[in-house]
Amino acid sequence: MKYLFIHQNFPGQYLHLVRHLVQAGGHEIVFISEDNANLIPGVRRVIYRMPRHATEQTHPGAREFDLGLVRADAVAKAASTLRDLGFEPDIIIGHHGWGELLNIQDVFPGVPVLGYFEFYYHDEPGFDVGFDPEFPMQPAMMPLVRAKNAINLQALTSPGYGQTPTEFQKSAYPDWAREKITVLREGVDLELCRPDATAHRRKFSIKDVHVSPKEKLITYVSRDLEPYRGFHVFMRALPQILREQPDARVIMVGGDGVSYGARLPSGSWRERMLEELAGELDLSRIHFVGKVSYDDFLRLLQRSDTHVYLTYPFVASWSLREAMAAGCAIVGSATAPVEEFIEDGVTGRLVPFTEPDRIAEGVLELLNDTRTAKKMRQEARAEAERTLCMKAYLARYEDLISQLITGHKAAPVLQESVAEADAPRNGTVPKRGKPKAALKAKPDAVKAELVTPAKKPRQPVARKTAPVRAAAKQVASASSKTVRTPKSAAQAAPRVAKGAAVRSASVKRTAGRRKKADLASS
């Protein structure tokens, strides 16, 4: 099959799927994105450049949409070059967040599009805006929040299909749009991300921090240390935790930037909270290690005695999924995204996001009640095996793609929903087939959904001339080196390259988590 992926930050949410398709063999994979250092062997990249950025003259509420349209134009030009070289994909897969897919239907009108719908913004209660009473939303900002959905709305009314990773994210979209969106729960590599029973028996080191086997380790991970991920309330819980647990150390992973929400006029949230809590914290036992390698991140989770994950009602981080797979004893916020993963008292402890004393109580409980903590660790890992298996996730992804291509060419078809995780606890790939009636009443049952073909029929492809075939052959045989074009010709002839290897740098979320994303997650 021929795949065309589109995401400004290659490979974005598609790292695991693209690697899987490359390993399977027999596919032609092209990826349109902006330039970065990431490379994957077997993937041909087409680079587009943004010709301009938002101007001050543009209304603040329209700037994001304006840039989305600019990106859509740039991607369409890159895709047109591919088409003129003889490449026509069987399916187009991309992220709707930046507007890159808005014009792709004009370039390939007969090709199904599977778009990633990440989040629909709201100005009413129940979502991120106005959730934290410490940061009330000014009335003048409400129109800007609603305007953030301009790209979303364009995408929802365009031909194509949608997918999103959680029921909460799907619920954020308008009722009339949800039938277009399939829930496809993202998976974790359960072989790589797994518990280590020996981790607590030996000295643990990360950067210049050392933790002995006799010490309790509390962990917190976020792409950036900021309010959206509860950094400020966790910091306020630390005085009580450290006072009542003298053998505890705290390691926090994350940068000093802002991934979500408003930026501070100056400085970082880490600096602000240290200033607020000056004199209340034993700083010799609190360690800010910044961003770390993925290997160090996994070792940290395996050594953790209690892992804290807090978030606004927003997109869940990859680090939460990985903490479950690693068998962490998790204290999470009682917010919708976390409640979809963690059952209070079974796979973790849920606490109110805005109450530092309750967060402290949850952490202290799991640090001292080792029997309860052990049972929650086991249940968290079992839940990850049942619902977050990477092999099952990729199999469901391929099923969805196959059904969309078939449904696009033919009449509407009945598909098995990939919305729920139906993989057995041993992590094997579920059997294909129609859903059993006995499962329909269960919350995680397989549902039946109608896949409606896209509005535009497949158009006949013009026969390629010899010069075009020759040009296509040149593209197909491009070397692993990047082919650069002069800036003046960047729009007309995008840069094409083969991948070589994804570099494992800092632990962070592709964005994506994810506009956003967290460590290895979002």
JSON list of N, CA and C in Angstrom, two decimals, residues 405-440:
[
{"chain": "A", "resi": 405, "resn": "ILE", "atom": "N", "xyz": [-10.58, 2.39, 3.68]},
{"chain": "A", "resi": 405, "resn": "ILE", "atom": "CA", "xyz": [-10.28, 2.29, 2.25]},
{"chain": "A", "resi": 405, "resn": "ILE", "atom": "C", "xyz": [-11.39, 1.52, 1.55]},
{"chain": "A", "resi": 406, "resn": "THR", "atom": "N", "xyz": [-11.81, 0.39, 2.15]},
{"chain": "A", "resi": 406, "resn": "THR", "atom": "CA", "xyz": [-12.88, -0.41, 1.56]},
{"chain": "A", "resi": 406, "resn": "THR", "atom": "C", "xyz": [-14.19, 0.36, 1.53]},
{"chain": "A", "resi": 407, "resn": "GLY", "atom": "N", "xyz": [-14.51, 1.02, 2.66]},
{"chain": "A", "resi": 407, "resn": "GLY", "atom": "CA", "xyz": [-15.75, 1.78, 2.73]},
{"chain": "A", "resi": 407, "resn": "GLY", "atom": "C", "xyz": [-15.75, 2.98, 1.82]},
{"chain": "A", "resi": 408, "resn": "HIS", "atom": "N", "xyz": [-14.57, 3.53, 1.55]},
{"chain": "A", "resi": 408, "resn": "HIS", "atom": "CA", "xyz": [-14.46, 4.68, 0.67]},
{"chain": "A", "resi": 408, "resn": "HIS", "atom": "C", "xyz": [-14.74, 4.30, -0.78]},
{"chain": "A", "resi": 409, "resn": "LYS", "atom": "N", "xyz": [-14.34, 3.09, -1.13]},
{"chain": "A", "resi": 409, "resn": "LYS", "atom": "CA", "xyz": [-14.51, 2.64, -2.52]},
{"chain": "A", "resi": 409, "resn": "LYS", "atom": "C", "xyz": [-15.90, 2.09, -2.78]},
{"chain": "A", "resi": 410, "resn": "ALA", "atom": "N", "xyz": [-16.48, 1.50, -1.73]},
{"chain": "A", "resi": 410, "resn": "ALA", "atom": "CA", "xyz": [-17.75, 0.80, -1.93]},
{"chain": "A", "resi": 410, "resn": "ALA", "atom": "C", "xyz": [-18.86, 1.48, -1.14]},
{"chain": "A", "resi": 411, "resn": "ALA", "atom": "N", "xyz": [-19.95, 0.72, -0.92]},
{"chain": "A", "resi": 411, "resn": "ALA", "atom": "CA", "xyz": [-21.09, 1.23, -0.15]},
{"chain": "A", "resi": 411, "resn": "ALA", "atom": "C", "xyz": [-20.71, 1.27, 1.32]},
{"chain": "A", "resi": 412, "resn": "PRO", "atom": "N", "xyz": [-21.55, 1.94, 2.18]},
{"chain": "A", "resi": 412, "resn": "PRO", "atom": "CA", "xyz": [-21.27, 1.95, 3.62]},
{"chain": "A", "resi": 412, "resn": "PRO", "atom": "C", "xyz": [-21.16, 0.53, 4.14]},
{"chain": "A", "resi": 413, "resn": "VAL", "atom": "N", "xyz": [-20.20, 0.33, 5.07]},
{"chain": "A", "resi": 413, "resn": "VAL", "atom": "CA", "xyz": [-20.00, -1.00, 5.63]},
{"chain": "A", "resi": 413, "resn": "VAL", "atom": "C", "xyz": [-20.06, -0.92, 7.14]},
{"chain": "A", "resi": 414, "resn": "LEU", "atom": "N", "xyz": [-20.40, -2.06, 7.76]},
{"chain": "A", "resi": 414, "resn": "LEU", "atom": "CA", "xyz": [-20.44, -2.13, 9.22]},
{"chain": "A", "resi": 414, "resn": "LEU", "atom": "C", "xyz": [-19.07, -2.52, 9.70]},
{"chain": "A", "resi": 415, "resn": "GLN", "atom": "N", "xyz": [-18.49, -1.69, 10.59]},
{"chain": "A", "resi": 415, "resn": "GLN", "atom": "CA", "xyz": [-17.15, -1.98, 11.08]},
{"chain": "A", "resi": 415, "resn": "GLN", "atom": "C", "xyz": [-17.18, -2.32, 12.56]},
{"chain": "A", "resi": 416, "resn": "GLU", "atom": "N", "xyz": [-16.20, -3.10, 12.98]},
{"chain": "A", "resi": 416, "resn": "GLU", "atom": "CA", "xyz": [-15.98, -3.30, 14.40]},
{"chain": "A", "resi": 416, "resn": "GLU", "atom": "C", "xyz": [-15.38, -2.01, 14.93]},
{"chain": "A", "resi": 417, "resn": "SER", "atom": "N", "xyz": [-15.88, -1.53, 16.06]},
{"chain": "A", "resi": 417, "resn": "SER", "atom": "CA", "xyz": [-15.31, -0.32, 16.64]},
{"chain": "A", "resi": 417, "resn": "SER", "atom": "C", "xyz": [-13.95, -0.64, 17.20]},
{"chain": "A", "resi": 418, "resn": "VAL", "atom": "N", "xyz": [-12.99, 0.21, 16.93]},
{"chain": "A", "resi": 418, "resn": "VAL", "atom": "CA", "xyz": [-11.69, 0.09, 17.56]},
{"chain": "A", "resi": 418, "resn": "VAL", "atom": "C", "xyz": [-11.64, 1.01, 18.76]},
{"chain": "A", "resi": 419, "resn": "ALA", "atom": "N", "xyz": [-12.80, 1.50, 19.16]},
{"chain": "A", "resi": 419, "resn": "ALA", "atom": "CA", "xyz": [-12.85, 2.48, 20.23]},
{"chain": "A", "resi": 419, "resn": "ALA", "atom": "C", "xyz": [-12.43, 1.89, 21.56]},
{"chain": "A", "resi": 420, "resn": "GLU", "atom": "N", "xyz": [-12.79, 0.64, 21.82]},
{"chain": "A", "resi": 420, "resn": "GLU", "atom": "CA", "xyz": [-12.51, 0.08, 23.13]},
{"chain": "A", "resi": 420, "resn": "GLU", "atom": "C", "xyz": [-11.35, -0.90, 23.04]},
{"chain": "A", "resi": 421, "resn": "ALA", "atom": "N", "xyz": [-10.63, -1.01, 24.14]},
{"chain": "A", "resi": 421, "resn": "ALA", "atom": "CA", "xyz": [-9.50, -1.92, 24.17]},
{"chain": "A", "resi": 421, "resn": "ALA", "atom": "C", "xyz": [-10.02, -3.31, 24.49]},
{"chain": "A", "resi": 422, "resn": "ASP", "atom": "N", "xyz": [-10.03, -4.20, 23.48]},
{"chain": "A", "resi": 422, "resn": "ASP", "atom": "CA", "xyz": [-10.58, -5.53, 23.68]},
{"chain": "A", "resi": 422, "resn": "ASP", "atom": "C", "xyz": [-9.49, -6.59, 23.67]},
{"chain": "A", "resi": 423, "resn": "ALA", "atom": "N", "xyz": [-8.23, -6.17, 23.83]},
{"chain": "A", "resi": 423, "resn": "ALA", "atom": "CA", "xyz": [-7.15, -7.14, 23.84]},
{"chain": "A", "resi": 423, "resn": "ALA", "atom": "C", "xyz": [-7.19, -7.94, 25.14]},
{"chain": "A", "resi": 424, "resn": "PRO", "atom": "N", "xyz": [-6.94, -9.25, 25.10]},
{"chain": "A", "resi": 424, "resn": "PRO", "atom": "CA", "xyz": [-6.90, -10.05, 26.32]},
{"chain": "A", "resi": 424, "resn": "PRO", "atom": "C", "xyz": [-5.73, -9.64, 27.18]},
{"chain": "A", "resi": 425, "resn": "ARG", "atom": "N", "xyz": [-5.73, -10.05, 28.44]},
{"chain": "A", "resi": 425, "resn": "ARG", "atom": "CA", "xyz": [-4.72, -9.59, 29.38]},
{"chain": "A", "resi": 425, "resn": "ARG", "atom": "C", "xyz": [-3.32, -10.04, 29.04]},
{"chain": "A", "resi": 426, "resn": "ASN", "atom": "N", "xyz": [-3.17, -11.07, 28.23]},
{"chain": "A", "resi": 426, "resn": "ASN", "atom": "CA", "xyz": [-1.82, -11.50, 27.87]},
{"chain": "A", "resi": 426, "resn": "ASN", "atom": "C", "xyz": [-1.21, -10.64, 26.77]},
{"chain": "A", "resi": 427, "resn": "GLY", "atom": "N", "xyz": [-1.95, -9.64, 26.30]},
{"chain": "A", "resi": 427, "resn": "GLY", "atom": "CA", "xyz": [-1.39, -8.71, 25.34]},
{"chain": "A", "resi": 427, "resn": "GLY", "atom": "C", "xyz": [-1.40, -9.19, 23.91]},
{"chain": "A", "resi": 428, "resn": "THR", "atom": "N", "xyz": [-2.06, -10.31, 23.63]},
{"chain": "A", "resi": 428, "resn": "THR", "atom": "CA", "xyz": [-2.09, -10.79, 22.25]},
{"chain": "A", "resi": 428, "resn": "THR", "atom": "C", "xyz": [-3.08, -10.00, 21.43]},
{"chain": "A", "resi": 429, "resn": "VAL", "atom": "N", "xyz": [-2.92, -10.06, 20.13]},
{"chain": "A", "resi": 429, "resn": "VAL", "atom": "CA", "xyz": [-3.80, -9.32, 19.23]},
{"chain": "A", "resi": 429, "resn": "VAL", "atom": "C", "xyz": [-5.18, -9.97, 19.22]},
{"chain": "A", "resi": 430, "resn": "PRO", "atom": "N", "xyz": [-6.26, -9.20, 19.39]},
{"chain": "A", "resi": 430, "resn": "PRO", "atom": "CA", "xyz": [-7.60, -9.79, 19.40]},
{"chain": "A", "resi": 430, "resn": "PRO", "atom": "C", "xyz": [-7.96, -10.38, 18.05]},
{"chain": "A", "resi": 431, "resn": "LYS", "atom": "N", "xyz": [-8.82, -11.40, 18.07]},
{"chain": "A", "resi": 431, "resn": "LYS", "atom": "CA", "xyz": [-9.27, -12.00, 16.83]},
{"chain": "A", "resi": 431, "resn": "LYS", "atom": "C", "xyz": [-10.21, -11.06, 16.11]},
{"chain": "A", "resi": 432, "resn": "ARG", "atom": "N", "xyz": [-10.14, -11.09, 14.80]},
{"chain": "A", "resi": 432, "resn": "ARG", "atom": "CA", "xyz": [-11.02, -10.25, 14.00]},
{"chain": "A", "resi": 432, "resn": "ARG", "atom": "C", "xyz": [-12.39, -10.92, 13.89]},
{"chain": "A", "resi": 433, "resn": "GLY", "atom": "N", "xyz": [-13.40, -10.15, 13.59]},
{"chain": "A", "resi": 433, "resn": "GLY", "atom": "CA", "xyz": [-14.72, -10.73, 13.40]},
{"chain": "A", "resi": 433, "resn": "GLY", "atom": "C", "xyz": [-15.79, -9.82, 13.94]},
{"chain": "A", "resi": 434, "resn": "LYS", "atom": "N", "xyz": [-17.05, -10.26, 13.82]},
{"chain": "A", "resi": 434, "resn": "LYS", "atom": "CA", "xyz": [-18.16, -9.44, 14.28]},
{"chain": "A", "resi": 434, "resn": "LYS", "atom": "C", "xyz": [-18.25, -9.49, 15.79]},
{"chain": "A", "resi": 435, "resn": "PRO", "atom": "N", "xyz": [-18.71, -8.40, 16.43]},
{"chain": "A", "resi": 435, "resn": "PRO", "atom": "CA", "xyz": [-18.80, -8.36, 17.88]},
{"chain": "A", "resi": 435, "resn": "PRO", "atom": "C", "xyz": [-19.82, -9.37, 18.39]},
{"chain": "A", "resi": 436, "resn": "LYS", "atom": "N", "xyz": [-19.52, -9.96, 19.54]},
{"chain": "A", "resi": 436, "resn": "LYS", "atom": "CA", "xyz": [-20.43, -10.91, 20.13]},
{"chain": "A", "resi": 436, "resn": "LYS", "atom": "C", "xyz": [-21.53, -10.17, 20.88]},
{"chain": "A", "resi": 437, "resn": "ALA", "atom": "N", "xyz": [-22.74, -10.70, 20.80]},
{"chain": "A", "resi": 437, "resn": "ALA", "atom": "CA", "xyz": [-23.87, -10.04, 21.44]},
{"chain": "A", "resi": 437, "resn": "ALA", "atom": "C", "xyz": [-23.67, -9.97, 22.94]},
{"chain": "A", "resi": 438, "resn": "ALA", "atom": "N", "xyz": [-23.00, -10.97, 23.51]},
{"chain": "A", "resi": 438, "resn": "ALA", "atom": "CA", "xyz": [-22.80, -10.99, 24.96]},
{"chain": "A", "resi": 438, "resn": "ALA", "atom": "C", "xyz": [-21.95, -9.84, 25.44]},
{"chain": "A", "resi": 439, "resn": "LEU", "atom": "N", "xyz": [-21.17, -9.25, 24.56]},
{"chain": "A", "resi": 439, "resn": "LEU", "atom": "CA", "xyz": [-20.28, -8.17, 24.97]},
{"chain": "A", "resi": 439, "resn": "LEU", "atom": "C", "xyz": [-20.93, -6.81, 24.92]},
{"chain": "A", "resi": 440, "resn": "LYS", "atom": "N", "xyz": [-22.07, -6.69, 24.28]},
{"chain": "A", "resi": 440, "resn": "LYS", "atom": "CA", "xyz": [-22.62, -5.37, 23.98]},
{"chain": "A", "resi": 440, "resn": "LYS", "atom": "C", "xyz": [-22.96, -4.57, 25.22]}
]
